[in-house]
Short mmCIF file of C-alpha atoms and ligand atoms in Angstrom, two decimals:
data_model
loop_
_atom_site.label_atom_id
_atom_site.label_comp_id
_atom_site.label_asym_id
_atom_site.label_seq_id
_atom_site.Cartn_x
_atom_site.Cartn_y
_atom_site.Cartn_z
CA MET J 194 -19.65 0.49 13.95
CA THR J 195 -18.67 -3.27 13.57
CA SER J 196 -15.22 -4.16 14.72
CA ARG J 197 -13.41 -6.05 11.99
CA THR J 198 -10.11 -7.87 11.31
CA ALA J 199 -7.76 -5.70 9.27
CA LEU J 200 -4.45 -6.60 7.79
CA VAL J 201 -1.97 -3.78 6.84
CA THR J 202 1.08 -4.66 4.87
CA GLY J 203 4.19 -2.42 5.53
CA GLY J 204 2.14 -1.57 8.52
CA THR J 205 4.68 -0.61 10.99
CA ARG J 206 6.31 2.31 9.14
CA GLY J 207 5.52 5.42 7.15
CA ILE J 208 2.11 5.52 5.45
CA GLY J 209 1.27 1.98 6.70
CA GLN J 210 1.94 2.88 10.28
CA ALA J 211 -0.64 5.78 10.12
CA ILE J 212 -3.13 3.53 8.33
CA SER J 213 -2.66 0.74 11.14
CA VAL J 214 -3.17 3.41 13.88
CA ALA J 215 -6.25 4.99 11.99
CA LEU J 216 -7.87 1.44 11.65
CA ARG J 217 -7.30 0.69 15.38
CA ASP J 218 -8.72 4.03 16.29
CA ALA J 219 -11.85 3.16 14.18
CA GLY J 220 -12.17 0.10 16.37
CA HIS J 221 -10.77 -2.70 14.28
CA ARG J 222 -8.44 -5.56 15.33
CA VAL J 223 -5.24 -4.65 13.25
CA ALA J 224 -2.43 -6.88 12.13
CA ALA J 225 0.54 -5.00 10.88
CA VAL J 226 2.89 -6.85 8.59
CA TYR J 227 6.55 -5.93 8.34
CA HIS J 228 9.59 -7.50 6.85
CA GLY J 229 12.75 -5.41 6.77
CA ASP J 230 12.97 -3.12 9.88
CA GLU J 231 12.90 -5.23 12.98
CA ARG J 232 13.76 -2.38 15.38
CA ALA J 233 11.10 -0.12 13.93
CA ALA J 234 8.44 -2.83 14.04
CA LYS J 235 9.12 -3.51 17.83
CA ALA J 236 9.15 0.15 18.54
CA PHE J 237 5.82 0.60 16.83
CA ALA J 238 4.28 -2.34 18.47
CA ALA J 239 5.46 -1.09 21.91
CA ALA J 240 4.13 2.37 21.28
CA THR J 241 0.76 1.39 19.83
CA SER J 242 0.01 -2.12 21.13
CA ILE J 243 -0.90 -3.15 17.65
CA ALA J 244 0.08 -6.84 16.85
CA ILE J 245 2.95 -7.12 14.44
CA PHE J 246 3.64 -10.24 12.11
CA LYS J 247 6.71 -10.68 10.08
CA TRP J 248 6.86 -12.13 6.48
CA TYR J 249 7.79 -11.11 3.00
CA VAL J 250 4.83 -10.03 0.84
CA GLY J 251 6.63 -11.04 -2.23
CA ASP J 252 6.46 -14.63 -1.28
CA PHE J 253 3.09 -16.41 -2.02
CA ASP J 254 3.64 -19.22 0.43
CA ALA J 255 4.82 -17.06 3.13
CA CYS J 256 1.66 -14.85 2.73
CA ALA J 257 -0.59 -18.07 3.06
CA ALA J 258 1.19 -19.03 6.29
CA GLY J 259 1.21 -15.43 7.55
CA ILE J 260 -2.43 -14.79 6.95
CA ALA J 261 -3.30 -18.18 8.55
CA SER J 262 -1.47 -17.04 11.72
CA VAL J 263 -3.29 -13.68 11.62
CA GLU J 264 -6.66 -15.46 11.19
CA LYS J 265 -5.93 -17.80 14.04
CA ALA J 266 -5.15 -14.92 16.36
CA PHE J 267 -8.03 -12.43 15.24
CA GLY J 268 -10.53 -14.30 12.95
CA PRO J 269 -11.05 -13.98 9.14
CA VAL J 270 -9.40 -10.90 7.41
CA GLU J 271 -12.12 -8.64 6.42
CA ILE J 272 -10.15 -5.57 5.59
CA LEU J 273 -6.93 -5.81 3.63
CA ILE J 274 -4.56 -2.86 2.99
CA ASN J 275 -1.95 -3.68 0.35
CA ASN J 276 0.49 -0.92 1.35
CA ALA J 277 3.89 -2.51 1.37
CA GLY J 278 6.23 -0.91 -1.27
CA ILE J 279 9.80 -0.11 -2.00
CA THR J 280 11.76 1.95 -4.41
CA ARG J 281 14.96 1.22 -6.29
CA ASP J 282 15.33 4.38 -8.33
CA ALA J 283 17.71 4.51 -11.33
CA ALA J 284 17.31 5.58 -14.95
CA LEU J 285 16.59 2.45 -17.00
CA HIS J 286 19.88 2.52 -18.76
CA LYS J 287 21.50 2.15 -15.25
CA MET J 288 18.84 -0.16 -13.75
CA THR J 289 19.79 -3.67 -12.76
CA ARG J 290 17.53 -6.68 -13.35
CA ASP J 291 17.50 -7.04 -9.42
CA ASP J 292 16.18 -3.40 -9.23
CA TRP J 293 13.40 -4.27 -11.57
CA GLN J 294 12.47 -7.64 -10.04
CA CYS J 295 12.58 -6.59 -6.42
CA VAL J 296 10.23 -3.72 -7.04
CA ILE J 297 7.82 -5.60 -9.06
CA ARG J 298 7.76 -8.42 -6.61
CA THR J 299 7.22 -6.38 -3.44
CA ASN J 300 4.94 -3.68 -4.96
CA LEU J 301 2.80 -5.72 -7.55
CA ASP J 302 3.16 -9.43 -6.83
CA SER J 303 2.20 -8.78 -3.36
CA MET J 304 -1.24 -7.57 -4.55
CA PHE J 305 -1.90 -11.19 -5.79
CA ASN J 306 -0.13 -12.93 -2.91
CA LEU J 307 -2.18 -11.31 -0.19
CA SER J 308 -5.47 -10.77 -1.97
CA ARG J 309 -5.59 -14.36 -3.26
CA HIS J 310 -5.60 -15.68 0.11
CA VAL J 311 -8.35 -13.58 1.52
CA ILE J 312 -10.82 -13.07 -1.49
CA GLU J 313 -12.55 -16.44 -1.24
CA GLY J 314 -13.50 -15.83 2.46
CA MET J 315 -14.59 -12.31 1.79
CA ARG J 316 -16.90 -13.53 -1.09
CA GLU J 317 -18.30 -16.30 1.02
CA ARG J 318 -18.98 -13.90 3.93
CA HIS J 319 -20.41 -11.34 1.45
CA PHE J 320 -18.14 -8.58 2.97
CA GLY J 321 -14.69 -7.34 2.18
CA ARG J 322 -12.77 -4.18 1.95
CA ILE J 323 -9.47 -4.00 -0.10
CA VAL J 324 -7.52 -0.82 -0.40
CA ASN J 325 -4.25 -0.93 -2.56
CA VAL J 326 -1.68 1.93 -2.30
CA GLY J 327 -0.62 3.26 -5.59
CA SER J 328 1.36 6.29 -6.33
CA ILE J 329 1.28 9.62 -8.25
CA ASN J 330 4.14 8.18 -10.07
CA GLY J 331 2.13 5.27 -11.27
CA GLN J 332 -0.26 7.85 -12.81
CA LYS J 333 2.15 10.31 -14.31
CA GLY J 334 5.57 8.49 -14.62
CA GLN J 335 8.73 9.71 -13.06
CA PHE J 336 12.24 9.94 -14.12
CA GLY J 337 14.30 7.12 -12.50
CA GLN J 338 11.15 4.98 -11.68
CA THR J 339 10.33 2.78 -14.59
CA ASN J 340 10.08 -0.27 -12.22
CA TYR J 341 8.07 1.65 -9.39
CA ALA J 342 5.86 3.53 -11.81
CA ALA J 343 5.12 0.17 -13.72
CA SER J 344 4.24 -1.58 -10.47
CA LYS J 345 1.98 1.37 -9.39
CA ALA J 346 0.27 1.57 -12.56
CA GLY J 347 -0.31 -2.12 -12.38
CA VAL J 348 -1.84 -1.74 -9.12
CA VAL J 349 -4.60 0.45 -10.73
CA GLY J 350 -5.38 -2.23 -13.26
CA PHE J 351 -5.56 -4.90 -10.60
CA THR J 352 -7.73 -2.68 -8.47
CA LYS J 353 -10.30 -2.16 -11.23
CA SER J 354 -10.43 -5.77 -12.18
CA LEU J 355 -10.97 -7.08 -8.76
CA ALA J 356 -13.42 -4.43 -8.01
CA LEU J 357 -15.54 -5.90 -10.89
CA GLU J 358 -15.13 -9.48 -9.53
CA GLY J 359 -16.07 -8.43 -5.98
CA ALA J 360 -18.88 -6.08 -6.73
CA ARG J 361 -21.84 -8.66 -6.41
CA HIS J 362 -20.26 -10.12 -3.32
CA GLY J 363 -19.99 -7.25 -1.13
CA VAL J 364 -16.27 -6.79 -1.64
CA THR J 365 -15.10 -3.33 -2.51
CA VAL J 366 -11.53 -2.69 -3.95
CA ASN J 367 -10.08 0.83 -4.31
CA CYS J 368 -6.78 2.41 -4.75
CA VAL J 369 -5.37 5.43 -3.10
CA ALA J 370 -2.54 7.31 -4.96
CA PRO J 371 -0.48 9.29 -2.60
CA GLY J 372 1.82 12.07 -4.02
CA TYR J 373 5.19 12.91 -2.14
CA CYS J 374 4.69 12.35 1.52
CA ALA J 375 7.09 12.95 4.34
CA THR J 376 8.20 9.35 5.11
CA ASP J 377 11.50 7.56 5.06
CA MET J 378 10.94 6.70 1.32
CA LEU J 379 12.08 10.22 0.34
CA ALA J 380 15.32 9.84 2.38
CA HIS J 381 17.45 8.79 -0.64
CA VAL J 382 16.20 11.58 -2.89
CA ARG J 383 18.67 14.23 -3.29
CA ASP J 384 18.19 17.71 -1.82
CA ASP J 385 18.29 19.37 -5.27
CA ILE J 386 15.71 17.01 -6.62
CA MET J 387 13.53 17.39 -3.45
CA LYS J 388 13.54 21.22 -4.10
CA THR J 389 12.11 20.76 -7.51
CA ILE J 390 9.51 18.22 -6.39
CA LEU J 391 8.35 20.56 -3.58
CA ALA J 392 8.11 23.46 -5.93
CA ALA J 393 5.66 21.32 -8.18
CA ILE J 394 3.18 20.68 -5.30
CA PRO J 395 0.50 23.43 -5.51
CA VAL J 396 -0.46 23.17 -1.72
CA GLY J 397 3.14 24.03 -0.87
CA ARG J 398 3.99 21.00 1.27
CA LEU J 399 4.55 17.40 1.37
CA GLY J 400 1.80 15.13 2.34
CA THR J 401 1.57 13.34 5.56
CA ALA J 402 1.00 9.74 6.36
CA GLU J 403 -2.13 10.68 8.21
CA ASP J 404 -3.42 12.47 5.14
CA VAL J 405 -3.50 9.09 3.34
CA ALA J 406 -4.78 7.07 6.44
CA ARG J 407 -7.83 9.18 6.84
CA MET J 408 -8.89 8.28 3.28
CA VAL J 409 -8.26 4.71 3.78
CA ALA J 410 -10.13 4.62 7.05
CA PHE J 411 -13.10 6.11 5.12
CA LEU J 412 -13.03 3.67 2.35
CA VAL J 413 -13.16 0.60 4.55
CA ARG J 414 -16.19 1.70 6.39
CA ASP J 415 -19.16 -0.55 6.34
CA ASP J 416 -21.37 2.32 4.83
CA ALA J 417 -18.74 2.85 1.93
CA GLY J 418 -20.14 -0.07 -0.19
CA PHE J 419 -20.90 2.08 -3.08
CA ILE J 420 -17.36 3.16 -3.68
CA THR J 421 -15.43 0.50 -5.75
CA GLY J 422 -12.94 0.38 -8.51
CA ALA J 423 -11.90 3.93 -7.72
CA THR J 424 -8.43 5.59 -7.55
CA PHE J 425 -8.24 8.59 -5.13
CA SER J 426 -5.30 10.86 -5.70
CA LEU J 427 -3.86 12.42 -2.50
CA ASN J 428 -1.05 14.68 -3.91
CA GLY J 429 -1.57 18.37 -2.99
CA GLY J 430 -2.67 19.16 -6.45
CA GLN J 431 0.71 18.04 -8.11
CA TYR J 432 -1.05 15.81 -10.59
CA MET J 433 -4.85 16.03 -11.48
CA SER J 434 -6.19 13.04 -13.36
N1 LIG H 147 13.57 14.94 -16.47
C1 LIG H 147 14.48 15.05 -17.45
N2 LIG H 147 15.72 14.81 -17.22
C2 LIG H 147 16.25 14.57 -16.00
C3 LIG H 147 15.29 14.50 -15.00
C4 LIG H 147 13.93 14.75 -15.30
N3 LIG H 147 13.01 14.63 -14.27
N4 LIG H 147 15.80 14.22 -13.81
C5 LIG H 147 17.22 14.10 -14.18
N5 LIG H 147 17.40 14.39 -15.46
C6 LIG H 147 18.56 14.45 -16.11
C7 LIG H 147 19.58 15.27 -15.41
O1 LIG H 147 19.46 16.63 -15.84
C8 LIG H 147 20.91 14.75 -15.93
O2 LIG H 147 21.22 15.20 -17.18
P1 LIG H 147 22.67 15.39 -17.69
O3 LIG H 147 23.24 14.09 -17.46
O4 LIG H 147 22.52 15.96 -19.00
O5 LIG H 147 23.25 16.39 -16.57
C9 LIG H 147 20.48 13.21 -16.09
O6 LIG H 147 19.15 13.13 -16.24
C10 LIG H 147 21.04 12.42 -14.84
O7 LIG H 147 20.38 12.91 -13.72
P2 LIG H 147 20.76 12.58 -12.36
O8 LIG H 147 22.04 13.27 -11.94
O9 LIG H 147 19.74 12.94 -11.33
O10 LIG H 147 20.99 11.09 -12.32
P3 LIG H 147 21.37 10.16 -11.15
O11 LIG H 147 21.72 8.67 -11.85
O12 LIG H 147 22.49 10.62 -10.36
O13 LIG H 147 20.12 9.95 -10.45
C11 LIG H 147 17.80 9.21 -9.87
C12 LIG H 147 18.89 9.32 -10.99
C13 LIG H 147 18.36 8.37 -8.70
C14 LIG H 147 16.62 8.48 -10.40
C15 LIG H 147 17.41 10.60 -9.36
O14 LIG H 147 17.14 11.38 -10.46
C16 LIG H 147 16.31 10.60 -8.48
O15 LIG H 147 16.40 10.43 -7.29
N6 LIG H 147 15.20 11.04 -9.00
C17 LIG H 147 13.91 11.25 -8.21
C18 LIG H 147 13.15 9.77 -8.34
C19 LIG H 147 11.99 10.11 -7.47
O16 LIG H 147 11.23 11.05 -7.48
N7 LIG H 147 11.67 9.10 -6.54
C20 LIG H 147 10.55 9.13 -5.74
C21 LIG H 147 10.90 8.43 -4.42
S1 LIG H 147 9.49 8.60 -3.30
C22 LIG H 147 8.23 7.62 -3.98
O17 LIG H 147 8.53 6.93 -4.89
C23 LIG H 147 6.93 7.68 -3.31
C24 LIG H 147 5.82 8.04 -4.24
O18 LIG H 147 5.12 7.18 -4.52
C25 LIG H 147 5.71 9.55 -4.60
#
């Protein structure tokens, strides 16, 4: 197994944290990018010995500088996991312009901001693995998530298009679409709504971050080169597309 440099955005909490650990356990040099929660990031670094880097994925220039610092420390990024994402749930008639823009910028602009700075190197070296984290709600829609669902549906189109561009250059691009997983992201969802959501999951439980991380670790393997442009649902059967 070749040890490669992997960059995971939102890599210190929730699903991203589990992905960072899974890639480290697979023998890769992992850079975990965070922005908001300093304390959680430091605790993650102390517990896992995984290197952490701080910048905002919605800022194109910050991504250029951040990726340069990762590459200086670990060498060219060969595996990119675009995981960072936020919610600002509200029905559209109550949604603010800021709710819309923040979500699109963090969840969708970040796809361009990160991928643009690594794609040329991946093409030149004839190897690259990009996994983008979508969502069940980008596939089926969700009350209160026009912003989030639009961003996550956008991730699928981005994935398919970049997969076509990378196919002849050893670069695979795939999407994982988690359902409801037990992470901090669910903290703001009211108990009555959570009950309804749980009742709609056929396997009868929330997903775990590790459920998703195992799939990501598989997709970035050297011998997964025939898998590209695909979206993998991990949602306990809640939505079958
Ligand atoms: N379908 C139809 N109508 C609905 C509905 C639904 N799914 N949900 C709510 N409504 C109706 C309610 O019945 C209510 O109707 P009345 O006014 O006639 O009583 C009305 O819409 C208002 O509903 P709320 O009281 O829920 O409205 P609110 O403004 O208090 O809350 C909300 C809105 C914050 C969006 C809340 O509905 C909510 O939290 N929804 C869940 C959103 C969600 O699933 N987020 C996922 C977060 S995790 C994630 O995103 C990760 C991932 O990828 C899966």
